[in-house]
Amino acid sequence: MITLTYAHLEQTIRRVVEQMKHMRGSLEETAPIGIISMENWEWPQGVGLFALYGHYRETGDPALLNFLTDWFDARIREGLPAKNVNTMCPMLTLAYLAEETGRPDYRELCREWLDYALQDMPRTQEGGIQHEVSGSANEGQLWDDTLYMTVLFVAKMGVLLNDESCMQESVRQFLVHLKYLTDPATGLFFHGWTFLEGGHHFARALWARGNSWYTAGLVDYLDMAEQADGVRLFLLSSLRRQADKLLELQSPEGAWHTLLDETDSYLETSATAAFAYGMLKACRRGYLDANHRDAALRALNYVLSQIDEEGIVQGVSYGTGMGRSLREYRDIPVCPMPYGQSMALLLLVEAVKHGAEAEYPNAGRTEGERTDG
């Protein structure tokens, strides 16, 4: 056991942030819009921007605010891509920046994209947001990614505009997605559901990162605005059931496999970081218990072991489409990604709030130096 100090955490945070800002492609991409380089506008960049904004809110560092506004200004000048679930993701941070800076151009753009989300975005049966992405309509499909990529933005805009209809729409989306994606046997979430072909869960994949979008996203959603008590209790009960099952499935190393219940699938860092972030914040808010905090701190150990000396988060799976077989998930390549950086950043910043001098077994050690697992 070693002591992870505040200074150690802060140094690691700085390295992770710098690598996220300047991330470039490290493999030949298959996504229609590049999802590695931070110079593109897609969901991985959106996730990264949201983490950077959260770090700015904690530190007040004007350089971070300048980076964010410069990033949006550059992308807007270049011209934005077609609107869909995934390209909506950067708008969450822009909504916060519109509030922070008071810029009317940011606010107007947010209204434009919100109108699309509410009025024109394709829907499935029961009004769920169809997971249309760049290059694929995914007709009739619900994916667990959608809640993080689009629904958080809708909720934030409800607060920004004082528009209760936005909040109610966000509630509906959470409830519809949980209805069709929850595995009643485990409390975990399937990657997707289709209303077509007789209705099914594709490969029935309990995919780690998809599950972690709920764990990490819900704790921030609950902070954005008040929900009716019944809704809040329902969402938290889903979180607790998921978290309880995650305790059972956590590996000896402190991580989770990319297929949560398939130990022959690889350990995946971005999901591990997102689970740990969500559980740590949920414990701080009083939603989860000490045993969840202990599991999250073990996961923090693992994530720290995957951050190299330059601040690059290793062990992150590339963008993952809907798989028709579990083999497709096992074969997703691994490479540094903006969301790997961002989930690690969220976790590290949250860890600071849990006590800078807390002892975390094996923190910062290499695999050969570990004292357990």
Short mmCIF file of C-alpha atoms in Angstrom, two decimals:
data_model
loop_
_atom_site.label_atom_id
_atom_site.label_comp_id
_atom_site.label_asym_id
_atom_site.label_seq_id
_atom_site.Cartn_x
_atom_site.Cartn_y
_atom_site.Cartn_z
CA MET A 1 0.00 0.00 0.00
CA ILE A 2 1.26 3.48 -0.88
CA THR A 3 -0.13 6.93 -0.24
CA LEU A 4 -1.55 8.78 -3.23
CA THR A 5 -1.11 12.45 -2.45
CA TYR A 6 -3.01 15.48 -3.67
CA ALA A 7 0.13 16.54 -5.56
CA HIS A 8 0.27 13.16 -7.34
CA LEU A 9 -3.36 13.43 -8.39
CA GLU A 10 -2.96 17.00 -9.59
CA GLN A 11 0.13 16.12 -11.62
CA THR A 12 -1.67 13.20 -13.24
CA ILE A 13 -4.70 15.37 -13.98
CA ARG A 14 -2.51 17.94 -15.76
CA ARG A 15 -0.90 15.27 -17.93
CA VAL A 16 -4.24 13.67 -18.83
CA VAL A 17 -5.71 17.07 -19.75
CA GLU A 18 -2.80 18.03 -21.98
CA GLN A 19 -2.93 14.74 -23.84
CA MET A 20 -6.68 15.10 -24.37
CA LYS A 21 -6.31 18.59 -25.80
CA HIS A 22 -3.84 17.44 -28.43
CA MET A 23 -5.03 13.92 -29.18
CA ARG A 24 -4.58 12.75 -32.76
CA GLY A 25 -5.42 9.54 -34.58
CA SER A 26 -3.29 6.48 -33.82
CA LEU A 27 -4.95 3.93 -36.14
CA GLU A 28 -6.88 3.81 -39.40
CA GLU A 29 -10.41 4.85 -38.48
CA THR A 30 -13.58 3.10 -39.54
CA ALA A 31 -16.02 5.73 -38.26
CA PRO A 32 -17.52 8.07 -40.92
CA ILE A 33 -16.35 11.07 -38.86
CA GLY A 34 -12.98 10.64 -37.17
CA ILE A 35 -13.52 9.93 -33.50
CA ILE A 36 -9.95 10.13 -32.20
CA SER A 37 -8.63 13.59 -33.09
CA MET A 38 -9.89 16.39 -30.86
CA GLU A 39 -10.18 18.55 -33.97
CA ASN A 40 -13.33 16.69 -35.06
CA TRP A 41 -16.94 17.15 -33.91
CA GLU A 42 -18.38 13.84 -32.73
CA TRP A 43 -19.37 12.07 -29.54
CA PRO A 44 -15.86 11.22 -28.24
CA GLN A 45 -14.86 14.87 -28.49
CA GLY A 46 -18.14 15.82 -26.80
CA VAL A 47 -17.43 13.53 -23.87
CA GLY A 48 -13.93 14.98 -23.60
CA LEU A 49 -15.17 18.56 -23.69
CA PHE A 50 -17.66 17.90 -20.91
CA ALA A 51 -14.92 16.54 -18.67
CA LEU A 52 -12.71 19.54 -19.45
CA TYR A 53 -15.54 21.91 -18.60
CA GLY A 54 -16.13 20.11 -15.32
CA HIS A 55 -12.45 20.49 -14.51
CA TYR A 56 -12.67 24.18 -15.36
CA ARG A 57 -15.59 24.56 -12.95
CA GLU A 58 -13.47 23.02 -10.21
CA THR A 59 -10.31 25.03 -10.87
CA GLY A 60 -11.46 28.29 -12.48
CA ASP A 61 -8.46 27.99 -14.80
CA PRO A 62 -9.02 30.60 -17.56
CA ALA A 63 -6.77 28.64 -19.93
CA LEU A 64 -9.28 25.78 -19.89
CA LEU A 65 -12.16 28.14 -20.62
CA ASN A 66 -10.18 29.68 -23.48
CA PHE A 67 -9.41 26.24 -24.89
CA LEU A 68 -13.10 25.32 -24.84
CA THR A 69 -14.35 28.52 -26.46
CA ASP A 70 -11.54 28.41 -29.04
CA TRP A 71 -12.46 24.80 -29.83
CA PHE A 72 -16.12 25.61 -30.43
CA ASP A 73 -15.35 28.76 -32.39
CA ALA A 74 -13.01 26.83 -34.69
CA ARG A 75 -15.51 24.02 -35.30
CA ILE A 76 -18.35 26.48 -35.94
CA ARG A 77 -16.23 28.33 -38.51
CA GLU A 78 -15.45 25.03 -40.24
CA GLY A 79 -19.14 24.08 -40.38
CA LEU A 80 -20.87 21.53 -38.20
CA PRO A 81 -21.82 17.99 -39.27
CA ALA A 82 -25.35 16.71 -39.72
CA LYS A 83 -27.37 16.47 -36.53
CA ASN A 84 -27.83 13.04 -34.94
CA VAL A 85 -27.57 11.38 -31.54
CA ASN A 86 -23.78 11.28 -31.46
CA THR A 87 -23.02 14.67 -33.00
CA MET A 88 -25.37 16.13 -30.39
CA CYS A 89 -22.91 15.25 -27.62
CA PRO A 90 -20.68 18.40 -27.82
CA MET A 91 -23.80 20.53 -27.39
CA LEU A 92 -23.97 19.65 -23.68
CA THR A 93 -20.75 21.54 -23.04
CA LEU A 94 -21.82 24.36 -25.34
CA ALA A 95 -24.99 24.77 -23.27
CA TYR A 96 -22.86 25.21 -20.16
CA LEU A 97 -20.60 27.64 -22.00
CA ALA A 98 -23.61 29.64 -23.20
CA GLU A 99 -24.62 29.97 -19.57
CA GLU A 100 -21.07 30.72 -18.41
CA THR A 101 -20.15 33.30 -21.06
CA GLY A 102 -23.55 34.78 -21.88
CA ARG A 103 -22.72 34.57 -25.59
CA PRO A 104 -25.92 34.85 -27.64
CA ASP A 105 -24.42 32.95 -30.60
CA TYR A 106 -23.79 29.93 -28.39
CA ARG A 107 -27.30 30.13 -26.97
CA GLU A 108 -28.87 30.42 -30.43
CA LEU A 109 -26.95 27.39 -31.70
CA CYS A 110 -28.04 25.39 -28.65
CA ARG A 111 -31.68 26.33 -29.33
CA GLU A 112 -31.33 25.18 -32.95
CA TRP A 113 -29.97 21.77 -31.96
CA LEU A 114 -32.49 21.42 -29.14
CA ASP A 115 -35.34 22.06 -31.58
CA TYR A 116 -34.01 19.24 -33.75
CA ALA A 117 -33.75 16.89 -30.76
CA LEU A 118 -37.30 17.61 -29.66
CA GLN A 119 -39.09 17.90 -32.99
CA ASP A 120 -37.16 16.22 -35.80
CA MET A 121 -34.95 13.52 -34.30
CA PRO A 122 -36.27 10.10 -35.40
CA ARG A 123 -38.21 8.18 -32.77
CA THR A 124 -38.91 4.53 -32.13
CA GLN A 125 -42.13 3.08 -30.79
CA GLU A 126 -43.11 4.62 -27.45
CA GLY A 127 -41.25 7.81 -28.37
CA GLY A 128 -37.72 6.66 -27.64
CA ILE A 129 -34.94 8.51 -29.45
CA GLN A 130 -33.77 6.32 -32.34
CA HIS A 131 -29.99 5.94 -32.17
CA GLU A 132 -29.27 7.53 -35.55
CA VAL A 133 -25.55 8.21 -36.02
CA SER A 134 -23.27 9.48 -38.76
CA GLY A 135 -23.57 6.98 -41.60
CA SER A 136 -26.39 4.85 -40.15
CA ALA A 137 -30.05 5.50 -39.32
CA ASN A 138 -30.32 2.44 -37.02
CA GLU A 139 -34.06 2.40 -37.66
CA GLY A 140 -36.16 1.23 -34.73
CA GLN A 141 -33.17 0.90 -32.40
CA LEU A 142 -32.58 2.06 -28.82
CA TRP A 143 -28.96 2.13 -27.59
CA ASP A 144 -27.75 2.77 -24.06
CA ASP A 145 -25.31 5.41 -25.38
CA THR A 146 -28.18 7.77 -26.25
CA LEU A 147 -28.86 8.89 -22.69
CA TYR A 148 -25.36 10.35 -22.35
CA MET A 149 -24.95 11.62 -25.90
CA THR A 150 -28.26 13.47 -26.33
CA VAL A 151 -30.57 13.29 -23.32
CA LEU A 152 -28.23 15.07 -20.91
CA PHE A 153 -28.14 18.01 -23.34
CA VAL A 154 -31.95 18.12 -23.50
CA ALA A 155 -32.09 18.19 -19.69
CA LYS A 156 -29.49 20.94 -19.42
CA MET A 157 -31.35 23.06 -21.96
CA GLY A 158 -34.49 22.67 -19.88
CA VAL A 159 -32.63 24.30 -17.01
CA LEU A 160 -31.02 26.97 -19.19
CA LEU A 161 -34.32 27.96 -20.80
CA ASN A 162 -36.48 27.27 -17.74
CA ASP A 163 -38.49 24.94 -19.96
CA GLU A 164 -40.18 22.13 -18.04
CA SER A 165 -41.07 20.30 -21.26
CA CYS A 166 -37.36 19.58 -21.84
CA MET A 167 -37.02 18.03 -18.40
CA GLN A 168 -40.11 15.91 -18.94
CA GLU A 169 -38.75 14.72 -22.27
CA SER A 170 -35.47 13.76 -20.59
CA VAL A 171 -37.40 11.78 -17.98
CA ARG A 172 -39.37 9.99 -20.68
CA GLN A 173 -36.17 9.00 -22.48
CA PHE A 174 -34.60 7.58 -19.32
CA LEU A 175 -37.73 5.56 -18.58
CA VAL A 176 -38.19 4.22 -22.12
CA HIS A 177 -34.53 3.24 -22.40
CA LEU A 178 -34.50 1.54 -19.02
CA LYS A 179 -37.71 -0.32 -19.89
CA TYR A 180 -36.23 -1.91 -22.99
CA LEU A 181 -32.53 -2.18 -22.14
CA THR A 182 -32.53 -3.43 -18.54
CA ASP A 183 -31.68 -7.10 -18.09
CA PRO A 184 -34.12 -8.12 -15.34
CA ALA A 185 -31.88 -11.01 -14.28
CA THR A 186 -28.85 -8.86 -13.45
CA GLY A 187 -29.89 -5.20 -13.36
CA LEU A 188 -27.26 -4.47 -16.01
CA PHE A 189 -28.11 -2.98 -19.40
CA PHE A 190 -28.03 -4.55 -22.81
CA HIS A 191 -26.25 -2.51 -25.46
CA GLY A 192 -29.35 -2.16 -27.61
CA TRP A 193 -32.91 -3.13 -28.49
CA THR A 194 -34.66 -3.15 -31.83
CA PHE A 195 -38.41 -2.91 -32.30
CA LEU A 196 -37.96 -4.53 -35.74
CA GLU A 197 -37.35 -8.21 -36.56
CA GLY A 198 -39.77 -9.21 -33.85
CA GLY A 199 -37.89 -7.27 -31.20
CA HIS A 200 -34.61 -8.44 -29.64
CA HIS A 201 -31.40 -7.36 -27.88
CA PHE A 202 -29.03 -8.18 -30.78
CA ALA A 203 -26.13 -10.17 -29.23
CA ARG A 204 -27.53 -9.61 -25.72
CA ALA A 205 -24.24 -7.92 -24.95
CA LEU A 206 -23.80 -6.55 -21.43
CA TRP A 207 -21.23 -4.14 -22.80
CA ALA A 208 -19.16 -2.33 -20.21
CA ARG A 209 -18.88 1.16 -21.66
CA GLY A 210 -22.56 1.23 -22.57
CA ASN A 211 -23.41 0.37 -18.98
CA SER A 212 -20.99 2.98 -17.72
CA TRP A 213 -22.76 5.76 -19.64
CA TYR A 214 -25.62 5.23 -17.20
CA THR A 215 -23.42 5.08 -14.09
CA ALA A 216 -21.48 8.22 -14.99
CA GLY A 217 -24.32 10.05 -16.68
CA LEU A 218 -27.00 9.55 -14.05
CA VAL A 219 -25.04 11.18 -11.22
CA ASP A 220 -24.57 14.28 -13.38
CA TYR A 221 -28.17 14.20 -14.62
CA LEU A 222 -29.43 14.24 -11.03
CA ASP A 223 -27.27 17.31 -10.40
CA MET A 224 -28.63 19.21 -13.40
CA ALA A 225 -32.19 19.67 -12.18
CA GLU A 226 -34.74 18.35 -9.75
CA GLN A 227 -36.89 15.40 -10.70
CA ALA A 228 -40.12 14.21 -9.13
CA ASP A 229 -39.41 11.98 -6.15
CA GLY A 230 -40.86 8.89 -7.81
CA VAL A 231 -38.69 9.33 -10.90
CA ARG A 232 -35.57 10.03 -8.85
CA LEU A 233 -36.11 6.98 -6.66
CA PHE A 234 -36.66 4.78 -9.71
CA LEU A 235 -33.49 5.99 -11.43
CA LEU A 236 -31.48 5.53 -8.23
CA SER A 237 -32.84 2.03 -7.69
CA SER A 238 -31.64 1.15 -11.19
CA LEU A 239 -28.24 2.59 -10.34
CA ARG A 240 -28.01 0.62 -7.09
CA ARG A 241 -28.98 -2.66 -8.72
CA GLN A 242 -26.41 -2.10 -11.47
CA ALA A 243 -23.72 -1.13 -8.96
CA ASP A 244 -24.40 -4.17 -6.78
CA LYS A 245 -23.91 -6.46 -9.77
CA LEU A 246 -20.74 -4.61 -10.75
CA LEU A 247 -19.27 -5.47 -7.36
CA GLU A 248 -19.70 -9.15 -8.21
CA LEU A 249 -18.11 -8.77 -11.65
CA GLN A 250 -15.11 -6.59 -10.77
CA SER A 251 -11.86 -8.34 -11.71
CA PRO A 252 -9.05 -9.02 -9.21
CA GLU A 253 -7.16 -6.15 -10.86
CA GLY A 254 -9.99 -3.76 -9.96
CA ALA A 255 -11.26 -3.34 -13.53
CA TRP A 256 -14.22 -4.57 -15.56
CA HIS A 257 -14.20 -6.60 -18.75
CA THR A 258 -15.48 -5.06 -21.96
CA LEU A 259 -18.24 -7.69 -21.82
CA LEU A 260 -19.09 -7.49 -18.16
CA ASP A 261 -20.02 -11.14 -17.68
CA GLU A 262 -17.44 -12.59 -20.09
CA THR A 263 -14.07 -12.96 -18.37
CA ASP A 264 -12.37 -13.94 -21.62
CA SER A 265 -13.02 -10.43 -22.96
CA TYR A 266 -10.34 -7.84 -22.22
CA LEU A 267 -10.29 -5.41 -19.32
CA GLU A 268 -11.37 -1.96 -20.55
CA THR A 269 -10.15 1.28 -18.99
CA SER A 270 -12.73 3.86 -20.10
CA ALA A 271 -15.64 1.87 -18.68
CA THR A 272 -13.69 1.13 -15.51
CA ALA A 273 -13.02 4.84 -15.03
CA ALA A 274 -16.64 5.77 -15.72
CA PHE A 275 -17.97 3.15 -13.30
CA ALA A 276 -15.55 4.35 -10.62
CA TYR A 277 -16.45 8.00 -11.21
CA GLY A 278 -20.16 7.31 -11.03
CA MET A 279 -19.88 5.19 -7.90
CA LEU A 280 -17.55 7.61 -6.10
CA LYS A 281 -19.82 10.56 -6.84
CA ALA A 282 -22.89 8.52 -5.91
CA CYS A 283 -21.28 7.66 -2.58
CA ARG A 284 -20.47 11.32 -1.96
CA ARG A 285 -24.09 12.21 -2.70
CA GLY A 286 -25.36 9.46 -0.41
CA TYR A 287 -26.82 7.29 -3.18
CA LEU A 288 -24.48 4.29 -2.66
CA ASP A 289 -22.62 2.70 0.24
CA ALA A 290 -19.08 2.22 1.52
CA ASN A 291 -18.64 -1.09 -0.29
CA HIS A 292 -19.27 0.67 -3.60
CA ARG A 293 -16.69 3.30 -2.62
CA ASP A 294 -14.14 0.60 -1.89
CA ALA A 295 -14.75 -0.98 -5.30
CA ALA A 296 -14.42 2.42 -6.96
CA LEU A 297 -11.09 3.06 -5.24
CA ARG A 298 -9.81 -0.31 -6.43
CA ALA A 299 -10.88 0.73 -9.92
CA LEU A 300 -9.04 4.01 -9.45
CA ASN A 301 -5.90 1.97 -8.79
CA TYR A 302 -6.36 0.14 -12.05
CA VAL A 303 -6.99 3.31 -14.04
CA LEU A 304 -3.88 4.94 -12.60
CA SER A 305 -1.85 1.91 -13.66
CA GLN A 306 -3.10 2.46 -17.23
CA ILE A 307 -2.00 6.11 -17.45
CA ASP A 308 1.50 6.26 -18.86
CA GLU A 309 4.18 8.80 -17.99
CA GLU A 310 2.98 11.15 -20.73
CA GLY A 311 -0.59 11.11 -19.43
CA ILE A 312 -2.07 8.87 -22.15
CA VAL A 313 -4.79 6.51 -20.92
CA GLN A 314 -4.15 3.02 -22.27
CA GLY A 315 -6.44 0.01 -22.60
CA VAL A 316 -9.37 1.90 -24.17
CA SER A 317 -11.56 0.27 -26.79
CA TYR A 318 -12.31 2.04 -30.06
CA GLY A 319 -15.85 3.15 -30.92
CA THR A 320 -18.18 0.17 -30.69
CA GLY A 321 -21.20 -0.26 -32.93
CA MET A 322 -24.08 -2.63 -32.24
CA GLY A 323 -22.77 -6.19 -32.30
CA ARG A 324 -24.71 -9.13 -33.68
CA SER A 325 -22.31 -11.49 -31.90
CA LEU A 326 -20.26 -11.27 -28.71
CA ARG A 327 -17.13 -11.94 -30.77
CA GLU A 328 -17.52 -8.52 -32.36
CA TYR A 329 -17.08 -6.89 -28.95
CA ARG A 330 -14.05 -8.99 -28.08
CA ASP A 331 -12.42 -7.97 -31.38
CA ILE A 332 -12.81 -4.18 -31.02
CA PRO A 333 -9.28 -2.70 -31.23
CA VAL A 334 -7.72 -0.90 -28.28
CA CYS A 335 -6.11 2.54 -28.60
CA PRO A 336 -6.02 5.90 -26.80
CA MET A 337 -9.28 7.80 -27.24
CA PRO A 338 -10.64 11.18 -26.05
CA TYR A 339 -13.29 9.48 -23.91
CA GLY A 340 -10.60 7.40 -22.22
CA GLN A 341 -8.88 10.62 -21.25
CA SER A 342 -12.15 12.25 -20.19
CA MET A 343 -13.45 9.39 -18.06
CA ALA A 344 -10.08 9.20 -16.32
CA LEU A 345 -10.20 12.96 -15.77
CA LEU A 346 -13.67 12.82 -14.23
CA LEU A 347 -12.53 10.03 -11.93
CA LEU A 348 -9.32 11.77 -10.85
CA VAL A 349 -11.11 15.03 -10.07
CA GLU A 350 -13.73 13.14 -8.07
CA ALA A 351 -11.00 11.21 -6.24
CA VAL A 352 -9.53 14.51 -5.03
CA LYS A 353 -12.85 15.25 -3.32
CA HIS A 354 -12.64 11.97 -1.42
CA GLY A 355 -9.47 12.92 0.43
CA ALA A 356 -6.14 13.80 -1.07
CA GLU A 357 -4.19 11.78 1.49
CA ALA A 358 -6.30 8.62 1.37
CA GLU A 359 -4.39 5.39 0.96
CA TYR A 360 -5.05 3.54 -2.28
CA PRO A 361 -3.38 0.11 -2.52
CA ASN A 362 -0.98 -0.16 -5.48
CA ALA A 363 -1.78 3.32 -6.84
CA GLY A 364 0.67 4.20 -9.56
CA ARG A 365 2.43 0.82 -9.46
CA THR A 366 3.23 -1.19 -12.54
CA GLU A 367 1.71 -4.66 -12.96
CA GLY A 368 4.89 -6.31 -11.68
CA GLU A 369 4.88 -4.17 -8.56
CA ARG A 370 1.29 -4.86 -7.53
CA THR A 371 0.74 -6.34 -4.07
CA ASP A 372 -2.61 -7.97 -4.78
CA GLY A 373 -4.59 -9.50 -7.65
#
